[in-house]
Amino acid sequence: YTYRAFVVRVLDGDTLKVVVDLGFGVRSVQTLRLRGIDCPELVSQEGKEAKAFVEKLLPPSTQILIKTTKSDKYDRYLADVFITDKTGEAQYLNNVLLQKDLAVRVSE
């Protein structure tokens, strides 16, 4: 499913808390895990860098577009996250983190 969402906060490099607009005035607060990637844990310097990078891209209330698939073992929806950069161009956040070497690809 594809939805418009708004960032509440970045939990770590690959996990976001968002408000999902389900349409017809219905909203749901969800924790999303970026699909197909894994960022280092927050206890490491690399994990802190990944989180800081995502926080810079997605300050609170930033509008994003999400495409969800299924939930993981922690009941977080796996999501592809699309953002609009400062030039107005759409970017696929999951790939941006891979390109910046802030995450590694994982199978689902």
Coordinates of N, CA, C and O in Angstrom, one line a residue:
Y1 N 0.8 -1.2 0.0 CA 0.0 0.0 0.0 C 0.9 1.2 0.0 O 2.0 1.3 0.6
T2 N 0.4 2.3 -0.6 CA 1.1 3.6 -0.7 C 0.4 4.6 0.1 O -0.9 4.8 -0.2
Y3 N 1.1 5.4 0.9 CA 0.4 6.4 1.8 C 1.3 7.6 1.9 O 2.5 7.5 1.8
R4 N 0.7 8.7 2.2 CA 1.4 9.9 2.6 C 1.6 9.8 4.1 O 0.7 9.4 4.8
A5 N 2.7 10.2 4.6 CA 3.0 10.2 6.0 C 3.8 11.4 6.4 O 4.4 12.1 5.6
F6 N 3.8 11.7 7.7 CA 4.6 12.8 8.3 C 5.5 12.2 9.4 O 5.1 11.5 10.2
V7 N 6.7 12.7 9.4 CA 7.7 12.2 10.3 C 7.4 12.7 11.7 O 7.2 13.9 11.9
V8 N 7.4 11.9 12.7 CA 7.3 12.3 14.1 C 8.8 12.4 14.6 O 9.1 13.4 15.2
R9 N 9.5 11.3 14.4 CA 10.9 11.3 14.8 C 11.7 10.2 14.2 O 11.1 9.2 13.8
V10 N 13.0 10.3 14.1 CA 13.9 9.3 13.6 C 14.3 8.5 14.8 O 14.9 9.1 15.8
L11 N 14.1 7.2 14.9 CA 14.5 6.3 16.0 C 16.0 5.9 15.8 O 16.7 5.8 16.8
D12 N 16.3 5.5 14.6 CA 17.7 5.2 14.3 C 17.8 5.3 12.8 O 16.9 5.7 12.1
G13 N 18.9 4.9 12.2 CA 19.1 5.1 10.8 C 18.1 4.4 9.9 O 17.9 4.9 8.8
D14 N 17.5 3.3 10.3 CA 16.6 2.6 9.5 C 15.2 2.4 10.1 O 14.4 1.6 9.6
T15 N 14.9 3.2 11.1 CA 13.6 3.1 11.7 C 13.0 4.5 12.0 O 13.7 5.4 12.5
L16 N 11.7 4.7 11.6 CA 11.1 6.0 11.8 C 9.7 5.8 12.5 O 9.1 4.8 12.3
K17 N 9.4 6.8 13.3 CA 8.0 6.9 13.9 C 7.3 8.0 13.0 O 7.8 9.1 12.8
V18 N 6.2 7.6 12.4 CA 5.4 8.5 11.5 C 4.0 8.5 11.8 O 3.4 7.6 12.5
V19 N 3.3 9.5 11.3 CA 1.8 9.6 11.3 C 1.4 9.3 9.9 O 1.8 10.1 9.0
V20 N 0.7 8.2 9.7 CA 0.3 7.8 8.3 C -1.1 8.4 8.0 O -2.0 8.2 8.8
D21 N -1.3 9.0 6.9 CA -2.6 9.5 6.5 C -3.3 8.4 5.7 O -2.9 8.1 4.6
L22 N -4.3 7.8 6.3 CA -5.0 6.7 5.7 C -6.1 7.2 4.8 O -6.8 6.4 4.1
G23 N -6.4 8.5 4.7 CA -7.5 9.0 3.9 C -8.7 9.2 4.8 O -8.9 8.6 5.8
F24 N -9.6 10.0 4.3 CA -10.9 10.3 4.9 C -10.7 10.8 6.3 O -11.5 10.5 7.2
G25 N -9.6 11.6 6.6 CA -9.4 12.1 7.9 C -8.9 11.1 9.0 O -8.9 11.4 10.1
V26 N -8.5 9.9 8.5 CA -8.1 8.9 9.4 C -6.5 8.9 9.4 O -5.9 8.8 8.3
R27 N -5.9 8.9 10.6 CA -4.5 8.9 10.7 C -4.1 7.8 11.7 O -4.8 7.5 12.6
S28 N -2.9 7.3 11.5 CA -2.4 6.2 12.4 C -0.9 6.5 12.7 O -0.1 6.7 11.7
V29 N -0.5 6.4 13.9 CA 0.9 6.5 14.3 C 1.5 5.1 14.2 O 1.0 4.1 14.7
Q30 N 2.6 5.0 13.4 CA 3.3 3.7 13.1 C 4.8 3.9 13.2 O 5.3 4.9 13.0
T31 N 5.4 2.7 13.6 CA 6.9 2.7 13.5 C 7.2 1.9 12.2 O 6.7 0.8 12.0
L32 N 8.0 2.5 11.4 CA 8.4 1.9 10.1 C 9.9 1.5 10.1 O 10.7 2.2 10.6
R33 N 10.1 0.3 9.5 CA 11.5 -0.1 9.3 C 11.8 -0.1 7.8 O 11.0 -0.5 7.0
L34 N 12.9 0.5 7.4 CA 13.2 0.7 6.0 C 13.4 -0.7 5.4 O 14.3 -1.5 6.0
R35 N 12.7 -1.1 4.4 CA 12.8 -2.4 3.8 C 14.1 -2.7 3.1 O 14.6 -1.8 2.3
G36 N 14.7 -3.8 3.3 CA 15.8 -4.3 2.5 C 17.2 -3.7 2.9 O 18.1 -4.0 2.2
I37 N 17.2 -2.9 4.0 CA 18.5 -2.4 4.4 C 18.7 -2.6 5.9 O 17.7 -2.8 6.7
D38 N 19.9 -2.4 6.4 CA 20.2 -2.5 7.8 C 21.3 -1.4 8.1 O 22.4 -1.5 7.5
C39 N 21.0 -0.5 9.0 CA 22.0 0.5 9.4 C 22.7 -0.1 10.7 O 22.1 -0.9 11.4
P40 N 23.9 0.4 11.0 CA 24.6 -0.1 12.2 C 23.8 0.4 13.5 O 23.0 1.3 13.4
E41 N 24.0 -0.3 14.6 CA 23.3 0.0 15.8 C 23.7 1.3 16.4 O 24.9 1.7 16.1
L42 N 22.9 1.9 17.2 CA 23.1 3.3 17.7 C 24.3 3.3 18.7 O 24.9 4.4 18.9
V43 N 24.7 2.2 19.2 CA 25.8 2.2 20.1 C 27.2 2.4 19.4 O 28.2 2.7 20.1
S44 N 27.2 2.3 18.1 CA 28.4 2.5 17.3 C 28.4 3.9 16.7 O 27.4 4.5 16.6
Q45 N 29.6 4.4 16.4 CA 29.7 5.7 15.8 C 29.0 5.7 14.4 O 28.4 6.7 14.1
E46 N 29.1 4.6 13.7 CA 28.5 4.5 12.4 C 27.0 4.6 12.5 O 26.3 5.2 11.7
G47 N 26.4 4.0 13.6 CA 25.0 4.0 13.8 C 24.5 5.5 14.1 O 23.5 5.9 13.7
K48 N 25.3 6.2 14.9 CA 25.0 7.6 15.2 C 25.1 8.4 14.0 O 24.2 9.3 13.8
E49 N 26.0 8.2 13.1 CA 26.1 8.9 11.8 C 24.9 8.7 10.9 O 24.4 9.6 10.3
A50 N 24.5 7.4 10.9 CA 23.3 7.1 10.0 C 22.1 7.8 10.6 O 21.3 8.4 9.8
K51 N 21.9 7.8 11.9 CA 20.7 8.4 12.5 C 20.8 9.9 12.2 O 19.8 10.6 11.8
A52 N 22.0 10.6 12.4 CA 22.1 12.0 12.2 C 21.8 12.4 10.8 O 21.2 13.4 10.5
F53 N 22.3 11.6 9.8 CA 22.0 11.8 8.4 C 20.5 11.8 8.1 O 20.0 12.7 7.4
V54 N 19.8 10.8 8.6 CA 18.4 10.7 8.4 C 17.6 11.9 9.1 O 16.7 12.4 8.5
E55 N 18.1 12.2 10.3 CA 17.4 13.3 11.0 C 17.6 14.6 10.2 O 16.7 15.5 10.2
K56 N 18.7 14.8 9.6 CA 19.0 16.0 8.8 C 18.0 16.1 7.6 O 17.5 17.1 7.2
L57 N 17.8 14.9 7.0 CA 16.9 14.8 5.8 C 15.5 14.9 6.2 O 14.7 15.4 5.4
L58 N 15.1 14.4 7.4 CA 13.7 14.2 7.8 C 13.4 14.8 9.1 O 13.2 14.1 10.1
P59 N 13.5 16.2 9.2 CA 13.1 16.8 10.5 C 11.6 16.5 10.8 O 10.9 16.1 9.9
P60 N 11.2 16.6 12.1 CA 9.8 16.4 12.4 C 8.9 17.2 11.5 O 9.2 18.3 11.1
S61 N 7.8 16.5 11.2 CA 6.7 17.1 10.3 C 7.0 17.0 8.8 O 6.2 17.4 8.0
T62 N 8.2 16.5 8.5 CA 8.5 16.3 7.0 C 7.5 15.4 6.4 O 7.2 14.3 6.9
Q63 N 6.9 15.7 5.2 CA 6.0 14.9 4.5 C 6.8 13.9 3.7 O 7.8 14.3 3.0
I64 N 6.5 12.6 3.8 CA 7.1 11.6 3.0 C 6.0 10.7 2.3 O 4.9 10.8 2.7
L65 N 6.4 9.9 1.4 CA 5.6 9.0 0.7 C 6.1 7.6 1.1 O 7.3 7.3 1.0
I66 N 5.2 6.7 1.6 CA 5.7 5.4 1.9 C 4.9 4.3 1.2 O 3.8 4.5 0.9
K67 N 5.6 3.2 0.9 CA 5.0 2.1 0.3 C 5.3 0.9 1.3 O 6.5 0.6 1.5
T68 N 4.3 0.4 1.9 CA 4.5 -0.6 2.9 C 4.2 -2.0 2.3 O 3.5 -2.2 1.3
T69 N 4.9 -3.0 2.9 CA 4.7 -4.4 2.5 C 4.1 -5.1 3.7 O 2.9 -5.0 3.9
K70 N 4.9 -5.8 4.4 CA 4.4 -6.6 5.6 C 5.0 -6.0 6.9 O 5.9 -5.2 6.8
S71 N 4.6 -6.6 8.0 CA 5.3 -6.2 9.2 C 6.3 -7.2 9.6 O 6.3 -8.3 9.1
D72 N 7.3 -6.7 10.4 CA 8.4 -7.6 10.8 C 8.1 -8.2 12.1 O 7.0 -8.1 12.7
K73 N 9.1 -9.0 12.7 CA 8.8 -9.7 13.9 C 8.6 -8.8 15.1 O 8.1 -9.2 16.1
Y74 N 8.9 -7.5 15.0 CA 8.7 -6.5 16.0 C 7.4 -5.7 15.8 O 7.2 -4.6 16.4
D75 N 6.6 -6.1 14.8 CA 5.3 -5.5 14.4 C 5.5 -4.1 13.8 O 4.7 -3.2 13.9
R76 N 6.7 -3.8 13.2 CA 6.9 -2.6 12.4 C 6.7 -2.9 11.0 O 7.1 -3.9 10.5
Y77 N 6.0 -2.0 10.3 CA 5.8 -2.2 8.9 C 7.1 -2.0 8.1 O 7.8 -1.0 8.4
L78 N 7.4 -2.9 7.2 CA 8.6 -2.7 6.3 C 8.1 -1.7 5.2 O 7.1 -1.9 4.6
A79 N 9.0 -0.7 5.0 CA 8.5 0.4 4.0 C 9.6 0.8 3.1 O 10.8 0.9 3.5
D80 N 9.2 1.2 1.9 CA 10.1 2.0 1.0 C 9.7 3.4 1.3 O 8.5 3.7 1.3
V81 N 10.6 4.3 1.5 CA 10.4 5.7 1.8 C 10.9 6.6 0.7 O 12.1 6.5 0.4
F82 N 10.0 7.5 0.3 CA 10.4 8.4 -0.8 C 10.3 9.8 -0.2 O 9.3 10.2 0.4
I83 N 11.3 10.6 -0.5 CA 11.4 12.0 0.0 C 11.6 12.9 -1.2 O 12.0 12.5 -2.3
T84 N 11.3 14.2 -1.0 CA 11.6 15.2 -2.0 C 12.8 16.0 -1.5 O 12.7 16.6 -0.4
D85 N 13.8 16.1 -2.3 CA 15.0 16.9 -1.9 C 14.8 18.4 -2.1 O 13.7 18.8 -2.6
K86 N 15.8 19.2 -1.7 CA 15.6 20.6 -1.8 C 15.4 21.2 -3.2 O 14.9 22.2 -3.4
T87 N 15.8 20.4 -4.2 CA 15.6 20.8 -5.6 C 14.2 20.3 -6.2 O 13.9 20.6 -7.3
G88 N 13.5 19.6 -5.3 CA 12.1 19.1 -5.7 C 12.2 17.8 -6.4 O 11.1 17.3 -6.8
E89 N 13.3 17.2 -6.4 CA 13.5 15.8 -7.0 C 13.2 14.7 -6.0 O 13.6 14.8 -4.8
A90 N 12.4 13.7 -6.4 CA 12.1 12.6 -5.5 C 13.3 11.7 -5.4 O 14.1 11.5 -6.3
Q91 N 13.5 11.2 -4.1 CA 14.6 10.3 -3.8 C 14.1 9.1 -3.0 O 13.2 9.3 -2.2
Y92 N 14.7 8.0 -3.2 CA 14.3 6.8 -2.5 C 15.3 6.6 -1.4 O 16.4 6.3 -1.5
L93 N 14.8 6.9 -0.1 CA 15.6 7.0 1.0 C 16.4 5.7 1.3 O 17.6 5.7 1.6
N94 N 15.8 4.6 1.1 CA 16.4 3.3 1.3 C 17.7 3.2 0.5 O 18.8 2.8 0.9
N95 N 17.6 3.6 -0.8 CA 18.8 3.6 -1.7 C 19.8 4.7 -1.3 O 21.0 4.4 -1.5
V96 N 19.3 5.8 -0.9 CA 20.3 6.9 -0.5 C 21.2 6.4 0.6 O 22.4 6.7 0.5
L97 N 20.6 5.7 1.6 CA 21.5 5.2 2.7 C 22.5 4.2 2.2 O 23.6 4.2 2.7
L98 N 22.1 3.4 1.2 CA 23.0 2.4 0.7 C 24.2 3.1 -0.1 O 25.3 2.8 0.0
Q99 N 23.8 4.1 -0.9 CA 24.8 4.9 -1.7 C 25.8 5.6 -0.8 O 26.9 5.8 -1.2
K100 N 25.3 6.1 0.3 CA 26.2 6.9 1.2 C 27.0 5.9 2.2 O 27.7 6.4 3.1
D101 N 26.9 4.6 2.0 CA 27.5 3.6 2.8 C 27.1 3.7 4.3 O 27.9 3.4 5.2
L102 N 25.9 4.1 4.5 CA 25.3 4.2 5.9 C 24.5 3.0 6.2 O 24.0 2.9 7.4
A103 N 24.3 2.1 5.2 CA 23.5 0.9 5.5 C 24.0 -0.2 4.5 O 24.8 0.1 3.6
V104 N 23.7 -1.4 4.8 CA 23.9 -2.6 4.0 C 22.6 -3.2 3.5 O 21.6 -3.1 4.2
R105 N 22.6 -3.8 2.4 CA 21.5 -4.5 1.9 C 21.3 -5.8 2.6 O 22.2 -6.5 2.9
V106 N 20.0 -6.1 3.0 CA 19.7 -7.4 3.6 C 18.5 -8.0 2.9 O 17.7 -7.3 2.3
S107 N 18.3 -9.3 3.0 CA 17.2 -10.0 2.4 C 16.1 -9.9 3.5 O 16.3 -9.8 4.7
E108 N 14.8 -10.0 3.1 CA 13.7 -9.9 4.0 C 13.4 -11.2 4.7 O 13.1 -12.1 4.4

